[in-house]
Coordinates of C-alpha atoms in Angstrom, one line a residue:
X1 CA 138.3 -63.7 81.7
X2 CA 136.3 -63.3 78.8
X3 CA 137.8 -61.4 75.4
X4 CA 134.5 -59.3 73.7
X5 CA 135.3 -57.8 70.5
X6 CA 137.3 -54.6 70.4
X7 CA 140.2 -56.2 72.5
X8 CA 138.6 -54.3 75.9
X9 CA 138.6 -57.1 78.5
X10 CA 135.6 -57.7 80.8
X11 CA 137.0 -57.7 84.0
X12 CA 135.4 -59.7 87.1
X13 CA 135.5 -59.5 90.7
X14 CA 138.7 -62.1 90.2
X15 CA 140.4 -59.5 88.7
X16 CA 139.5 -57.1 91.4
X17 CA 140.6 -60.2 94.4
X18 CA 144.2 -60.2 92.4
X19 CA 144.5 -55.9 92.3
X20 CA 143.9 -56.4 96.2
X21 CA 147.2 -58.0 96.2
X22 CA 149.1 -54.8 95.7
X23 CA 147.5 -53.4 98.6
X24 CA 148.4 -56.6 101.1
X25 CA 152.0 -56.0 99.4
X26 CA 151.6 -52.7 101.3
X27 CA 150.4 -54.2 104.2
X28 CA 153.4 -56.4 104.6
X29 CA 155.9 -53.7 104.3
X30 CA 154.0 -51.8 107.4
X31 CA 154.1 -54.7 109.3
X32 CA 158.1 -55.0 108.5
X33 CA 158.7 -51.4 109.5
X34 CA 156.3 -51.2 111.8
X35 CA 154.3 -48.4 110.5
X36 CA 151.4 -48.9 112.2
X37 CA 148.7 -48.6 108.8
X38 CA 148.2 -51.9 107.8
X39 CA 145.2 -51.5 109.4
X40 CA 144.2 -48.4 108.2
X41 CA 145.2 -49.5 104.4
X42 CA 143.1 -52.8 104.5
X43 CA 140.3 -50.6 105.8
X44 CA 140.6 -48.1 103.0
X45 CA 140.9 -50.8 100.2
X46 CA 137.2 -52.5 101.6
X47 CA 135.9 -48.6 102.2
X48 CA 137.1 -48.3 98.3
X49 CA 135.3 -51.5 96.9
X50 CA 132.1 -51.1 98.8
X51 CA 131.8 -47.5 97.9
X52 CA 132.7 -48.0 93.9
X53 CA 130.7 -50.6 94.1
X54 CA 127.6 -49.0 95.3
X55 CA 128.6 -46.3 93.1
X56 CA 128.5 -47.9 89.9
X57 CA 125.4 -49.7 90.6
X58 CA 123.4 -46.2 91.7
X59 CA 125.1 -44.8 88.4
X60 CA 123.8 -47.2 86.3
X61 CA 120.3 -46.9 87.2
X62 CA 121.1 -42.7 86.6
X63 CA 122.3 -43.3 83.3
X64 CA 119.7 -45.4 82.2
X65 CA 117.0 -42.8 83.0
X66 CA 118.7 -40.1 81.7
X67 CA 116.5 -37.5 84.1
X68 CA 118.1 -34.3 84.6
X69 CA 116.7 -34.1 88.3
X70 CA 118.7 -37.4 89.1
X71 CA 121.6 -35.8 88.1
X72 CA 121.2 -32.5 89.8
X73 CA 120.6 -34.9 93.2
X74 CA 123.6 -36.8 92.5
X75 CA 125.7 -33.6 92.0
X76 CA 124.4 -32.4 95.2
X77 CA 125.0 -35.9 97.3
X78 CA 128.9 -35.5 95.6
X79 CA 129.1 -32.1 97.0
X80 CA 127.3 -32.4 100.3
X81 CA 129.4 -36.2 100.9
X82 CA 132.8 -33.8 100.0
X83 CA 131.6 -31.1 102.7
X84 CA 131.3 -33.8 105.2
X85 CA 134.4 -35.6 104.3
X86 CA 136.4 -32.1 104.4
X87 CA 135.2 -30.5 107.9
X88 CA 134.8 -33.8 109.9
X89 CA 137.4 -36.4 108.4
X90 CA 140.7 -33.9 106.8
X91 CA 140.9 -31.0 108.6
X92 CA 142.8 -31.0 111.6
X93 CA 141.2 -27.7 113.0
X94 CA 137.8 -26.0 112.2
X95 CA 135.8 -22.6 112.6
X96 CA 132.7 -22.2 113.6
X97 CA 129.9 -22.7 110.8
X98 CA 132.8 -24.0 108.5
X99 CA 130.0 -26.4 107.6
X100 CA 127.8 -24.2 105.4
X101 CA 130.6 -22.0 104.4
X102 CA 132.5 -25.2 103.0
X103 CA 129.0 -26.1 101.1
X104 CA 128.1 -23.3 99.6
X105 CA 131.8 -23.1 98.4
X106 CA 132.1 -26.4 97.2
X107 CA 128.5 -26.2 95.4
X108 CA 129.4 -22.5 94.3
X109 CA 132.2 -23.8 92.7
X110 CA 132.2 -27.2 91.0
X111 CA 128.3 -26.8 89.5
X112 CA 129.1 -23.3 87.7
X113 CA 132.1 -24.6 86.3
X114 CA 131.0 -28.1 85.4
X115 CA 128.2 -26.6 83.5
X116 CA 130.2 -24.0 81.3
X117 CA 133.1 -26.8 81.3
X118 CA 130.5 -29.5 80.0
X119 CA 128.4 -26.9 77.6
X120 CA 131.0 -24.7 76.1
X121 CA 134.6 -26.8 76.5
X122 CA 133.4 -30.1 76.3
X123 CA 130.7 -29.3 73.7
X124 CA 128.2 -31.6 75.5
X125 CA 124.4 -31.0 74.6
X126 CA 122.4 -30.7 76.7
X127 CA 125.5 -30.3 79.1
X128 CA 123.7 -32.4 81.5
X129 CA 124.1 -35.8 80.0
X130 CA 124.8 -38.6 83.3
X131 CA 127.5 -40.2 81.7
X132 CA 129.8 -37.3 81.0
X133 CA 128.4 -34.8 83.7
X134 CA 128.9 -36.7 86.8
X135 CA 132.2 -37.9 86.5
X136 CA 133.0 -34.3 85.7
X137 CA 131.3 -33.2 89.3
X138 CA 133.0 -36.2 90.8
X139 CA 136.5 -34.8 90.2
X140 CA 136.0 -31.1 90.7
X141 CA 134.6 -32.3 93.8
X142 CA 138.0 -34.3 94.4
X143 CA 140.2 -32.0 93.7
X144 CA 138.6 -29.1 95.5
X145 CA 138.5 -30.6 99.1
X146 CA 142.0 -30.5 99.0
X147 CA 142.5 -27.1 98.0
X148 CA 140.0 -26.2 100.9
X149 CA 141.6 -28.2 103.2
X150 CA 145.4 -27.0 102.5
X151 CA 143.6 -23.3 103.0
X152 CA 142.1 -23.3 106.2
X153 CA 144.5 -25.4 107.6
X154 CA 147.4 -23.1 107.2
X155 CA 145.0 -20.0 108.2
X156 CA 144.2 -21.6 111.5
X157 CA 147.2 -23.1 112.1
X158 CA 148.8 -19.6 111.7
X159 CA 146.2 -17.8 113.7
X160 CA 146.9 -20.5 116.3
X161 CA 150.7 -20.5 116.4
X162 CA 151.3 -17.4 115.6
X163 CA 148.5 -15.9 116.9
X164 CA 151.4 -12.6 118.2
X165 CA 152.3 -11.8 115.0
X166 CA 148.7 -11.1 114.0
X167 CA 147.6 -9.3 117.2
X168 CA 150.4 -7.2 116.7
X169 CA 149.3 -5.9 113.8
X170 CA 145.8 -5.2 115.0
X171 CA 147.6 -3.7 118.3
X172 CA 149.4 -1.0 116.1
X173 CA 145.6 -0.2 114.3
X174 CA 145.5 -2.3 111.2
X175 CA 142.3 -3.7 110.4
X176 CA 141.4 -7.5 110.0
X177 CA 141.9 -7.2 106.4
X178 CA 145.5 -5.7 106.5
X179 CA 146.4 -7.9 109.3
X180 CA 145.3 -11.2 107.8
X181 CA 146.5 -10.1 104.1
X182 CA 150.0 -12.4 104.3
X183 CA 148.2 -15.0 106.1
X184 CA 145.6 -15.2 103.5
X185 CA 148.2 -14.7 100.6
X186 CA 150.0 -17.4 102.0
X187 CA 147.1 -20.3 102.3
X188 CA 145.5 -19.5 98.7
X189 CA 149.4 -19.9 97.4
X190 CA 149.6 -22.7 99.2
X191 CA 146.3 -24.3 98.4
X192 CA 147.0 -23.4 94.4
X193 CA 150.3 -25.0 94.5
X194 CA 148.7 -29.0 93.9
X195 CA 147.1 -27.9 90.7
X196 CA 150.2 -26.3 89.6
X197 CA 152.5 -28.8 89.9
X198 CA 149.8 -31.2 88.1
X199 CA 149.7 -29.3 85.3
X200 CA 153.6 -29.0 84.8
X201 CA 154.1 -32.5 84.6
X202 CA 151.0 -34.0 82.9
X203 CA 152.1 -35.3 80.1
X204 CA 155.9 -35.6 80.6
X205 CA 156.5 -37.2 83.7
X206 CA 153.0 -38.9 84.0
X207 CA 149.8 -39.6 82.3
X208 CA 147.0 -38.8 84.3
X209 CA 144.0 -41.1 84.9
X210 CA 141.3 -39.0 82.6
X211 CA 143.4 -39.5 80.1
X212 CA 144.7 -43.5 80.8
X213 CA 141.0 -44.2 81.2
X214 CA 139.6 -42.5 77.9
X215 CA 142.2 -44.3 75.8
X216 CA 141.5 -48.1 77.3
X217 CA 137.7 -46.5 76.5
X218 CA 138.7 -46.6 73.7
X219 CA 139.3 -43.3 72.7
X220 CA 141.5 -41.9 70.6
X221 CA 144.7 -40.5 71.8
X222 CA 144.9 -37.1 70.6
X223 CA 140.8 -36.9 72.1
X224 CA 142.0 -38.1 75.3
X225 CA 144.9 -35.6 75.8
X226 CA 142.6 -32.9 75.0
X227 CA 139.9 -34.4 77.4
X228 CA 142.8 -34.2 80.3
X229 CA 143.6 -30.5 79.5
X230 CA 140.3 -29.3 79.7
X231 CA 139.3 -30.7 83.2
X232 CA 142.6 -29.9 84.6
X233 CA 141.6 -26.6 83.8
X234 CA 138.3 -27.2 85.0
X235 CA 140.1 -28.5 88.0
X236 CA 142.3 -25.4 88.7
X237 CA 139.3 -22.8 88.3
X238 CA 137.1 -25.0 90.8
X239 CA 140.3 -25.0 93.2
X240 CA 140.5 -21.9 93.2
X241 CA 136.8 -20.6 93.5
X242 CA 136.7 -22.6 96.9
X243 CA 139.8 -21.8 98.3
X244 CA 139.2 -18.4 97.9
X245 CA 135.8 -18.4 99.6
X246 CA 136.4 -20.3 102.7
X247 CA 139.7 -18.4 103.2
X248 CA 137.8 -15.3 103.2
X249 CA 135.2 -17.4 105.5
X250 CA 138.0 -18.4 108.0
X251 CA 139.3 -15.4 108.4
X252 CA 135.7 -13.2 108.6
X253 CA 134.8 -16.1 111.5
X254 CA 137.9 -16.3 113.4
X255 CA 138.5 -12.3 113.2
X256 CA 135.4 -10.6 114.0
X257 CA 134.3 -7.2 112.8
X258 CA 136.2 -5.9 116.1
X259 CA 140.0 -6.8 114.9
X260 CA 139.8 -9.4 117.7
X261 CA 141.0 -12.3 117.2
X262 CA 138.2 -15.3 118.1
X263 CA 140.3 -18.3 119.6
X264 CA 137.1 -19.5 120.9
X265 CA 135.8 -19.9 117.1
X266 CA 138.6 -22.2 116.5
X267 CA 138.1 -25.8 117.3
X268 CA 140.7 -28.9 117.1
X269 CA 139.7 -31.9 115.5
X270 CA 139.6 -33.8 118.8
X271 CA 136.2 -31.9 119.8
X272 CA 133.0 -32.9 118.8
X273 CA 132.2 -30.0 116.8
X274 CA 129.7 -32.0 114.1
X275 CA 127.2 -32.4 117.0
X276 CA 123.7 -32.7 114.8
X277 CA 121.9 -32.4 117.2
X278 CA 123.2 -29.3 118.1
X279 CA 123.7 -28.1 115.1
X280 CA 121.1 -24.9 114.4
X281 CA 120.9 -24.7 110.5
X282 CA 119.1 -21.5 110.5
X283 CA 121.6 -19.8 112.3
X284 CA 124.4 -20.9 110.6
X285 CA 123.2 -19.4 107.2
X286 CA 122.2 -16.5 109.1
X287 CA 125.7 -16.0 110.5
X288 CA 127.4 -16.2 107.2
X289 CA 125.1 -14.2 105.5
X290 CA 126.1 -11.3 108.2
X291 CA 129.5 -12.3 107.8
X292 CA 129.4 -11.0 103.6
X293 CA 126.6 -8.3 104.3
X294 CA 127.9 -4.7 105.3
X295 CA 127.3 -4.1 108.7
X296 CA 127.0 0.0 109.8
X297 CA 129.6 1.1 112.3
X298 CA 127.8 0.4 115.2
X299 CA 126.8 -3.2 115.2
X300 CA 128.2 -5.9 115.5
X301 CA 127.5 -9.7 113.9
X302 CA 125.3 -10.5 116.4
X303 CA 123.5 -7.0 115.8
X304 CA 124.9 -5.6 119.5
X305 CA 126.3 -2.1 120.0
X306 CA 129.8 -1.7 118.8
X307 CA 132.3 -1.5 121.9
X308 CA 133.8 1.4 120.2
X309 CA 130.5 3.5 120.2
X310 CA 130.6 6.1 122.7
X311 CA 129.0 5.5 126.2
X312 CA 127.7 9.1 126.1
X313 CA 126.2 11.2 124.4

């Protein structure tokens, strides 16, 4: 391994060959207890070098062209590859268009916030610049798949399980917004909670990776710690923005405009649900924009009478 100037070593795929050793450590120990993810780990450690691989080589090319359209299709890729990771790969049950919902909350979140993060806290002109601006996408985009997923898992699961609790409410008159109020409260606390706990110990009980990797960088230390506060911050807005939307998306889905509750929007993760082929784009984005647009009294989403209109004149 060779030594450059500076004392930063140039590491090779030998290096890498010897890091794989921790994970066949891991492997070992399932195989003693009998886990049952030895498997499972060896496949995520290749999944991890082929992708970081690919990764650094496509990011190369981007940061050597330094073209601003590159970045805004990498951004995109990070966002749309995190959509896809959280409906069809982390969450146990799903709700109907949670697709585009997840999407547009995943790029209404992390591309606002990286660009006032980048421009304003970060003090990077133009805010754009590859090398700074899609690692900073990369880890908003991270961070806020689990925040989405922790949400709508516990709505569902609550509108599954304790589906009585909720229809009791409606049954006595209180509209789906009363009635899912605890149940919503509950998720976003629950969903927030990660971040939280991040930011109490940063520092003190661990050093983050932001901050580990700007110092062997080469950084200094006090610009590294402040580099680490800034996109946990980040972090914690993006979280939040996300969480908040498809919340409000679960629960405007799964409870219609007629205080029913929609099992048949709910899905487990052992159906097909990501059929492409069956998947109708158009109406998906017409079916969430009805779900945020204010509907008259009378119709419904799928613009049919109300069953509480009157049948006579």
């Amino acid at each position: 391994m060779d030594e450059p100037a500076g004392g930063k070593a140039e590491l090779s795929w030998t290096n890498v060959a010897i890091g794989l050793g921790f994970i066949l450590f891991d492997v070992g120990v399932s195989t003693v207890f009998r886990l049952g993810v030895g498997v499972s780990l060896l496949v995520a450690a290749l999944r991890c070098i082929g992708q970081l691989a690919v990764v650094a080589t496509l990011l190369q090319q981007v940061f050597d062209n330094k073209n601003p359209w590159l970045v805004a299709l990498i951004a995109f890729i990070l966002n749309f590859l995190g959509t896809f990771e959280t409906v069809v790969n982390k969450s146990p049950r799903r709700f109907r268009y949670m697709f585009p919902a997840v999407l547009i909350a995943m790029l209404g979140s992390t591309i606002p916030i990286s660009i006032l993060g980048a421009r304003f806290a970060m003090s990077v002109d133009p805010f754009w610049t590859p090398i700074q601006y899609i690692p900073i996408v990369g880890m908003l985009c991270g961070a806020t798949i689990s925040g989405i997923v922790v949400a709508v898992s516990d709505i569902l699961k609550e509108l599954v399980e304790n589906r009585d609790k909720t229809e009791i409410y409606l049954a006595f008159g209180a509209s789906r917004t009363e009635a899912c109020r605890p149940i919503v409260i509950q998720a976003l606390k629950v969903a927030l909670t990660p971040p939280i706990n991040n930011m109490s110990v940063l520092g003190i009980i661990a050093i983050p990776g932001m901050m580990t990797g700007a110092i062997l960088g080469g950084s200094s230390v006090h610009q590294a710690a402040k580099l680490q506060m800034i996109i946990m911050f980040m972090i914690t807005a993006s979280t939040t923005l996300a969480s908040v939307f498809t919340t409000f998306a679960a629960i405007s889905v799964t409870v219609d405009d007629q205080h029913r509750i929609r099992g048949d929007r709910i899905e487990v993760n052992g159906k097909s649900w990501f059929n492409i082929i069956n998947w109708d784009l158009k109406k998906s984005v017409a079916y969430m924009s009805q779900v945020f647009r204010w509907k008259s009294k009378d119709e419904g989403l799928d613009g049919t009478p109300d069953e509480r209109q009157r049948l006579l004149a």
